[in-house]
């Protein structure tokens, strides 16, 4: 894994963290929160694992690859949920999750 | 601040973190989530600052007191919100927040 | 997995987090830090994954089992490192890591 | 506080988090760790508060300003420690801490 791929993966995790947190905040303001339970849950779980994995990569942890693998799974689940909702924040988040998942899968390989 | 008070405050933070996270999970399952937005938000913020403050105390951080002061404020806000809701998980959380706030205020003094 | 085992695993993670953070603080004060690099690193990584996993379990995350599996691996590595050092804080930490690893393995099964 | 200043402060926190974590990793590899205790401690505390504050800003927390104030204090302490050490990673970290502290002070105002 080259230094550039490593650095790029940290950036994707941090970009995804921000998109998920913004989507969480926006979902909580939507009037029909009923349908948004899974989106709210996954947004926060995805933001947290992204932040955690970015920290692990930046301290050069021996567990960075295993965290990237788990982070990719959670990003995929969050992205799949978000893309079902037409809100702009959900669509934006789905895209960030998908990009981050790909970057994490490459790191974990 | 004696070692016992320090240890007790860590325990209260970790107990409050669990109560807030349980309340968050339960609030997301409630059928009238409309009214629960602030409770959901504060539950997660309170759980996170409690976990963060407990870690700071247990590494003997120079910033433990300042974190306890902020943690107390967030616990008070979360407890005040939770006690407005009659669900058992909210009432239980309100009590944990109030106890933790007092312990953190004493640490910060 | 019964509610009791679940609750017990959260408690073990939080107990291990405290032991690892105390060991981290104490290792940084030891005069021969040269030999303590791996212990310092693993203490912090173990404390962080324990806190993260405890939060995941207490919000009832779908990823709790996968996090428990990873948490068990890191606890085992940290415990194996700590038990090589005769300091009381290292021996205490090794014991907490070993107990937590067992509890997490059972949760992950 | 404009949206641009808000977004810029999140970016500075995440940049500082990476610089602190890189410095932590590098300090642990230095042969004369004796002198690096405070640097190692502050690097990790600074990285953690930066990550925490960035998350709070990106969920639009009511406590973002108070966290920015505390984050600024810790960044200043970490930057002041790092600039005493001639290692390139310490000098780079000192600069990131100083920039982040200014951005957080502006947010907290």
Coordinates of C-alpha atoms in Angstrom, one line a residue:
Chain A
X1 CA 0.0 0.0 0.0
X2 CA 1.6 3.3 -1.1
X3 CA 1.8 6.3 1.2
X4 CA -0.5 8.1 -1.3
X5 CA -3.2 5.5 -1.1
X6 CA -3.0 5.6 2.7
X7 CA -3.3 9.3 2.8
X8 CA -6.2 9.3 0.3
X9 CA -8.1 6.7 2.5
X10 CA -7.7 8.9 5.6
X11 CA -9.1 11.8 3.5
X12 CA -12.1 9.7 2.3
X13 CA -12.9 8.6 5.8
X14 CA -12.9 12.2 7.1
X15 CA -15.0 13.4 4.1
X16 CA -17.5 10.5 4.7
X17 CA -17.6 11.3 8.4
X18 CA -18.7 14.9 7.6
X19 CA -21.3 13.8 5.1
X20 CA -22.8 11.3 7.5
X21 CA -22.9 13.8 10.4
X22 CA -24.5 16.4 8.2
X23 CA -27.1 13.8 7.0
X24 CA -27.8 12.8 10.6
X25 CA -28.4 16.4 11.6
X26 CA -30.6 17.0 8.6
X27 CA -32.6 13.7 9.0
X28 CA -33.4 14.7 12.6
X29 CA -35.0 17.9 11.2
X30 CA -37.1 16.1 8.5
X31 CA -40.9 16.1 9.3
X32 CA -41.4 12.4 8.6
X33 CA -38.7 11.0 10.8
X34 CA -40.7 7.7 11.0
X35 CA -39.0 6.5 7.8
X36 CA -35.6 7.8 8.7
X37 CA -34.8 5.6 11.7
X38 CA -32.3 3.4 9.9
X39 CA -30.7 6.4 8.1
X40 CA -30.2 8.2 11.5
X41 CA -28.7 5.1 13.1
X42 CA -26.4 4.3 10.2
X43 CA -25.3 7.9 9.7
X44 CA -23.9 8.0 13.3
X45 CA -22.4 4.6 13.2
X46 CA -20.7 5.3 9.9
X47 CA -19.4 8.7 11.1
X48 CA -18.0 7.1 14.2
X49 CA -16.2 4.2 12.5
X50 CA -14.9 6.6 9.8
X51 CA -13.4 8.8 12.5
X52 CA -12.0 5.9 14.4
X53 CA -10.5 4.3 11.3
X54 CA -8.9 7.6 10.2
X55 CA -7.3 7.9 13.7
X56 CA -6.0 4.3 13.5
X57 CA -4.5 4.9 10.1
X58 CA -2.8 8.1 11.2
X59 CA -1.2 6.6 14.2
X60 CA 0.1 3.8 12.0
X61 CA -1.9 1.1 13.9
X62 CA -1.3 -2.6 13.3
X63 CA -5.1 -2.9 13.1
X64 CA -5.7 -0.3 10.4
X65 CA -6.5 -2.9 7.7
X66 CA -9.0 -4.8 9.9
X67 CA -10.6 -1.5 10.8
X68 CA -10.7 -0.5 7.1
X69 CA -12.5 -3.8 6.3
X70 CA -15.2 -3.1 9.0
X71 CA -15.4 0.5 8.0
X72 CA -16.1 -0.5 4.4
X73 CA -19.0 -2.7 5.4
X74 CA -20.6 0.0 7.5
X75 CA -20.1 2.6 4.7
X76 CA -21.7 0.2 2.2
X77 CA -24.7 -0.3 4.6
X78 CA -25.1 3.4 5.2
X79 CA -24.7 4.3 1.5
X80 CA -27.3 1.7 0.5
X81 CA -29.8 3.1 3.1
X82 CA -29.1 6.7 2.1
X83 CA -29.6 6.2 -1.6
X84 CA -33.2 5.1 -1.0
X85 CA -34.1 8.6 0.2
X86 CA -34.4 11.5 -2.2
X87 CA -33.2 14.3 0.2
X88 CA -30.2 16.0 -1.2
X89 CA -28.3 15.3 2.1
X90 CA -29.0 11.6 1.7
X91 CA -27.9 11.4 -1.9
X92 CA -24.7 13.4 -1.1
X93 CA -24.0 11.0 1.9
X94 CA -24.7 7.9 -0.3
X95 CA -22.0 9.1 -2.7
X96 CA -19.4 9.8 0.1
X97 CA -20.1 6.4 1.6
X98 CA -19.6 4.6 -1.7
X99 CA -16.3 6.4 -2.4
X100 CA -15.1 5.8 1.1
X101 CA -16.1 2.1 1.0
X102 CA -14.0 1.6 -2.2
X103 CA -11.0 3.3 -0.7
X104 CA -11.3 1.2 2.5
X105 CA -11.7 -2.0 0.6
X106 CA -8.5 -1.2 -1.3
X107 CA -6.6 -0.5 1.9
X108 CA -7.9 -3.7 3.5
X109 CA -6.9 -5.9 0.5
Chain B
X1 CA -9.8 15.7 44.9
X2 CA -9.3 12.2 46.4
X3 CA -8.6 9.1 44.4
X4 CA -12.0 7.7 45.5
X5 CA -13.9 10.8 44.2
X6 CA -11.9 10.5 40.9
X7 CA -12.8 6.9 40.5
X8 CA -16.4 7.5 41.4
X9 CA -16.7 10.2 38.7
X10 CA -15.3 7.8 36.0
X11 CA -17.9 5.2 37.1
X12 CA -20.8 7.8 36.9
X13 CA -19.7 9.0 33.5
X14 CA -19.6 5.4 32.2
X15 CA -23.0 4.6 33.8
X16 CA -24.5 7.7 32.2
X17 CA -23.0 6.9 28.8
X18 CA -24.8 3.5 28.9
X19 CA -28.1 5.1 30.0
X20 CA -27.9 7.7 27.3
X21 CA -27.1 5.2 24.6
X22 CA -29.9 2.9 25.7
X23 CA -32.3 5.9 25.7
X24 CA -31.1 6.8 22.2
X25 CA -31.7 3.3 20.9
X26 CA -35.2 3.2 22.5
X27 CA -36.2 6.7 21.4
X28 CA -35.4 5.8 17.8
X29 CA -37.9 2.9 18.1
X30 CA -40.7 5.1 19.6
X31 CA -43.6 5.6 17.2
X32 CA -43.9 9.3 17.7
X33 CA -40.3 10.2 17.0
X34 CA -41.4 13.7 16.1
X35 CA -41.3 14.8 19.7
X36 CA -38.1 13.0 20.4
X37 CA -35.6 14.9 18.2
X38 CA -34.0 16.8 21.1
X39 CA -33.8 13.7 23.2
X40 CA -32.2 11.7 20.5
X41 CA -29.6 14.5 19.8
X42 CA -28.8 15.1 23.5
X43 CA -28.6 11.4 24.3
X44 CA -25.8 10.9 21.7
X45 CA -23.9 14.1 22.7
X46 CA -24.1 13.2 26.3
X47 CA -23.0 9.6 25.8
X48 CA -20.0 10.8 23.7
X49 CA -18.8 13.5 26.2
X50 CA -19.2 11.1 29.1
X51 CA -17.1 8.5 27.3
X52 CA -14.5 11.2 26.3
X53 CA -14.4 12.6 29.9
X54 CA -14.0 9.2 31.4
X55 CA -11.0 8.5 29.1
X56 CA -9.5 11.8 30.0
X57 CA -9.8 11.2 33.7
X58 CA -8.3 7.7 33.4
X59 CA -5.2 8.9 31.5
X60 CA -4.8 11.5 34.1
X61 CA -5.2 14.4 31.6
X62 CA -4.4 18.0 32.6
X63 CA -7.7 18.9 31.0
X64 CA -9.9 16.5 33.0
X65 CA -11.4 19.3 35.2
X66 CA -12.4 21.4 32.2
X67 CA -13.9 18.4 30.5
X68 CA -15.8 17.5 33.7
X69 CA -17.3 21.1 33.7
X70 CA -18.5 20.7 30.1
X71 CA -19.7 17.2 30.7
X72 CA -21.7 18.4 33.6
X73 CA -23.4 21.1 31.4
X74 CA -24.3 18.5 28.7
X75 CA -25.6 16.0 31.3
X76 CA -27.8 18.7 32.8
X77 CA -29.3 19.6 29.4
X78 CA -29.8 15.9 28.6
X79 CA -31.4 15.2 32.0
X80 CA -33.7 18.2 31.7
X81 CA -34.9 17.0 28.3
X82 CA -35.3 13.4 29.3
X83 CA -37.3 14.1 32.4
X84 CA -40.1 15.7 30.2
X85 CA -40.8 12.3 28.6
X86 CA -42.6 9.6 30.5
X87 CA -40.9 6.6 28.9
X88 CA -39.1 4.5 31.4
X89 CA -35.8 4.8 29.4
X90 CA -36.1 8.6 29.5
X91 CA -36.8 8.7 33.3
X92 CA -33.9 6.3 33.9
X93 CA -31.6 8.4 31.7
X94 CA -32.7 11.6 33.5
X95 CA -31.6 10.1 36.8
X96 CA -28.2 8.9 35.5
X97 CA -27.6 12.3 33.9
X98 CA -28.4 14.2 37.1
X99 CA -26.1 11.9 39.2
X100 CA -23.3 12.2 36.7
X101 CA -23.7 16.0 36.5
X102 CA -23.3 16.3 40.3
X103 CA -20.2 14.1 40.3
X104 CA -18.7 16.1 37.4
X105 CA -19.4 19.4 39.0
X106 CA -17.6 18.2 42.2
X107 CA -14.6 17.1 40.1
X108 CA -14.5 20.5 38.3
X109 CA -14.7 22.5 41.4
Chain C
X1 CA -26.7 -14.0 23.6
X2 CA -28.6 -13.2 26.8
X3 CA -29.1 -9.7 28.1
X4 CA -26.8 -10.6 31.1
X5 CA -23.9 -11.6 28.9
X6 CA -24.3 -8.5 26.8
X7 CA -24.3 -6.2 29.9
X8 CA -21.3 -8.1 31.3
X9 CA -19.3 -7.6 28.1
X10 CA -20.0 -3.9 28.2
X11 CA -18.7 -3.8 31.8
X12 CA -15.6 -5.8 30.9
X13 CA -14.8 -3.4 28.0
X14 CA -15.1 -0.4 30.3
X15 CA -13.0 -2.0 33.0
X16 CA -10.3 -2.9 30.5
X17 CA -10.4 0.6 29.1
X18 CA -9.7 2.0 32.5
X19 CA -6.9 -0.5 33.2
X20 CA -5.3 0.3 29.8
X21 CA -5.5 4.0 30.3
X22 CA -4.0 3.7 33.7
X23 CA -1.2 1.5 32.3
X24 CA -0.5 4.1 29.5
X25 CA -0.2 6.9 32.0
X26 CA 2.1 4.9 34.3
X27 CA 4.3 3.6 31.4
X28 CA 4.9 7.2 30.2
X29 CA 6.3 7.9 33.7
X30 CA 8.6 4.9 33.8
X31 CA 12.3 5.8 33.6
X32 CA 13.1 3.2 31.0
X33 CA 10.5 4.1 28.4
X34 CA 12.7 2.6 25.7
X35 CA 11.3 -0.8 26.3
X36 CA 7.7 0.4 26.8
X37 CA 6.9 1.6 23.2
X38 CA 4.7 -1.3 22.3
X39 CA 3.0 -1.3 25.7
X40 CA 2.2 2.5 25.4
X41 CA 0.9 2.0 21.8
X42 CA -1.2 -1.1 22.6
X43 CA -2.6 0.4 25.8
X44 CA -4.1 3.4 23.9
X45 CA -5.3 1.3 21.0
X46 CA -6.9 -1.2 23.4
X47 CA -8.6 1.5 25.5
X48 CA -10.0 3.1 22.4
X49 CA -11.4 0.0 20.8
X50 CA -12.9 -1.0 24.2
X51 CA -14.6 2.3 24.6
X52 CA -15.8 2.1 21.0
X53 CA -17.1 -1.4 21.3
X54 CA -18.9 -0.6 24.6
X55 CA -20.7 2.3 22.9
X56 CA -21.7 0.0 19.9
X57 CA -23.1 -2.6 22.3
X58 CA -25.0 0.0 24.3
X59 CA -26.7 1.5 21.2
X60 CA -27.6 -2.0 20.1
X61 CA -25.5 -1.7 16.9
X62 CA -25.8 -4.3 14.1
X63 CA -22.0 -4.3 14.1
X64 CA -21.5 -5.1 17.8
X65 CA -20.4 -8.7 17.1
X66 CA -17.8 -7.7 14.5
X67 CA -16.5 -5.0 16.8
X68 CA -16.3 -7.6 19.7
X69 CA -14.2 -9.9 17.5
X70 CA -11.7 -7.1 16.7
X71 CA -11.8 -5.9 20.3
X72 CA -10.9 -9.4 21.4
X73 CA -7.8 -9.5 19.1
X74 CA -6.5 -6.2 20.3
X75 CA -7.1 -7.1 24.0
X76 CA -5.2 -10.3 23.4
X77 CA -2.3 -8.4 21.8
X78 CA -2.2 -5.8 24.6
X79 CA -2.5 -8.4 27.3
X80 CA 0.4 -10.5 25.8
X81 CA 2.6 -7.4 25.7
X82 CA 1.7 -6.2 29.2
X83 CA 2.3 -9.6 30.9
X84 CA 6.0 -9.3 29.8
X85 CA 6.5 -6.4 32.1
X86 CA 6.8 -6.8 35.8
X87 CA 5.2 -3.4 36.8
X88 CA 2.1 -3.8 38.8
X89 CA 0.1 -1.6 36.3
X90 CA 1.2 -3.9 33.5
X91 CA 0.3 -7.1 35.3
X92 CA -3.1 -5.6 36.3
X93 CA -3.7 -4.5 32.7
X94 CA -2.8 -7.9 31.4
X95 CA -5.4 -9.5 33.6
X96 CA -8.1 -7.0 32.6
X97 CA -7.3 -7.5 28.9
X98 CA -7.4 -11.3 29.2
X99 CA -10.8 -11.2 30.9
X100 CA -12.2 -8.7 28.4
X101 CA -10.9 -10.7 25.4
X102 CA -12.8 -13.8 26.7
X103 CA -16.0 -11.9 27.2
X104 CA -15.7 -10.3 23.7
X105 CA -14.9 -13.7 22.1
X106 CA -18.1 -15.1 23.7
X107 CA -20.2 -12.2 22.4
X108 CA -18.7 -12.5 18.9
X109 CA -19.4 -16.3 18.7
Chain D
X1 CA -20.2 32.7 12.2
X2 CA -20.4 32.1 8.4
X3 CA -20.8 28.6 6.9
X4 CA -17.3 29.0 5.4
X5 CA -15.6 29.7 8.7
X6 CA -17.4 26.7 10.2
X7 CA -16.3 24.4 7.4
X8 CA -12.8 25.8 7.6
X9 CA -12.6 25.1 11.3
X10 CA -13.6 21.5 10.8
X11 CA -10.9 21.1 8.2
X12 CA -8.3 22.6 10.5
X13 CA -9.3 20.3 13.3
X14 CA -9.0 17.2 11.1
X15 CA -5.6 18.4 9.7
X16 CA -4.4 19.0 13.2
X17 CA -5.6 15.6 14.3
X18 CA -3.5 13.9 11.5
X19 CA -0.4 16.0 12.3
X20 CA -0.7 15.1 16.1
X21 CA -1.2 11.4 15.4
X22 CA 1.7 11.3 13.0
X23 CA 3.9 13.1 15.6
X24 CA 2.7 10.7 18.3
X25 CA 3.7 7.7 16.1
X26 CA 7.1 9.3 15.3
X27 CA 7.9 10.3 18.9
X28 CA 7.3 6.8 20.0
X29 CA 10.0 5.7 17.6
X30 CA 12.6 8.3 18.7
X31 CA 15.6 6.9 20.5
X32 CA 15.5 9.4 23.4
X33 CA 11.9 9.0 24.4
X34 CA 12.8 10.2 27.8
X35 CA 12.4 13.8 26.7
X36 CA 9.3 13.1 24.7
X37 CA 6.8 12.2 27.4
X38 CA 4.8 15.5 27.3
X39 CA 4.9 15.5 23.5
X40 CA 3.5 12.0 23.3
X41 CA 0.8 12.8 25.9
X42 CA -0.3 16.1 24.3
X43 CA -0.2 14.7 20.8
X44 CA -2.8 12.1 21.7
X45 CA -5.0 14.5 23.8
X46 CA -4.9 17.0 21.0
X47 CA -5.7 14.5 18.3
X48 CA -8.7 13.3 20.3
X49 CA -10.2 16.7 21.1
X50 CA -9.7 17.8 17.5
X51 CA -11.6 14.7 16.3
X52 CA -14.3 15.2 18.9
X53 CA -14.7 18.9 18.1
X54 CA -14.9 18.3 14.4
X55 CA -17.7 15.7 15.0
X56 CA -19.5 18.2 17.2
X57 CA -19.3 20.9 14.6
X58 CA -20.5 18.6 11.8
X59 CA -23.6 17.4 13.7
X60 CA -24.4 21.1 14.4
X61 CA -24.0 20.6 18.2
X62 CA -25.2 23.3 20.6
X63 CA -21.9 22.7 22.4
X64 CA -19.6 23.3 19.4
X65 CA -18.4 26.7 20.6
X66 CA -17.5 25.5 24.1
X67 CA -15.7 22.5 22.5
X68 CA -13.8 24.9 20.2
X69 CA -12.7 26.9 23.2
X70 CA -11.3 23.8 24.9
X71 CA -9.8 22.5 21.7
X72 CA -8.0 25.8 21.2
X73 CA -6.4 25.5 24.7
X74 CA -5.2 22.0 24.1
X75 CA -3.9 22.9 20.6
X76 CA -1.9 25.8 22.1
X77 CA -0.4 23.6 24.8
X78 CA 0.5 20.9 22.2
X79 CA 1.9 23.4 19.8
X80 CA 4.0 25.0 22.5
X81 CA 5.4 21.7 23.5
X82 CA 6.1 20.5 20.0
X83 CA 7.9 23.7 18.9
X84 CA 10.6 22.9 21.6
X85 CA 11.6 19.8 19.7
X86 CA 13.6 20.0 16.5
X87 CA 12.2 16.9 14.8
X88 CA 10.5 17.7 11.6
X89 CA 7.3 15.9 12.8
X90 CA 7.2 18.1 15.9
X91 CA 7.8 21.3 13.9
X92 CA 5.1 20.3 11.4
X93 CA 2.7 19.5 14.3
X94 CA 3.4 22.8 16.1
X95 CA 2.4 24.7 13.0
X96 CA -0.8 22.6 12.5
X97 CA -1.7 23.2 16.2
X98 CA -1.2 26.9 16.0
X99 CA -3.3 27.2 12.9
X100 CA -6.1 25.1 14.4
X101 CA -6.0 27.0 17.7
X102 CA -6.6 30.3 15.8
X103 CA -9.5 28.8 13.9
X104 CA -11.1 27.4 17.0
X105 CA -10.6 30.7 18.9
X106 CA -12.4 32.5 16.1
X107 CA -15.3 29.9 16.2
X108 CA -15.6 30.2 20.0
X109 CA -15.7 34.0 20.0

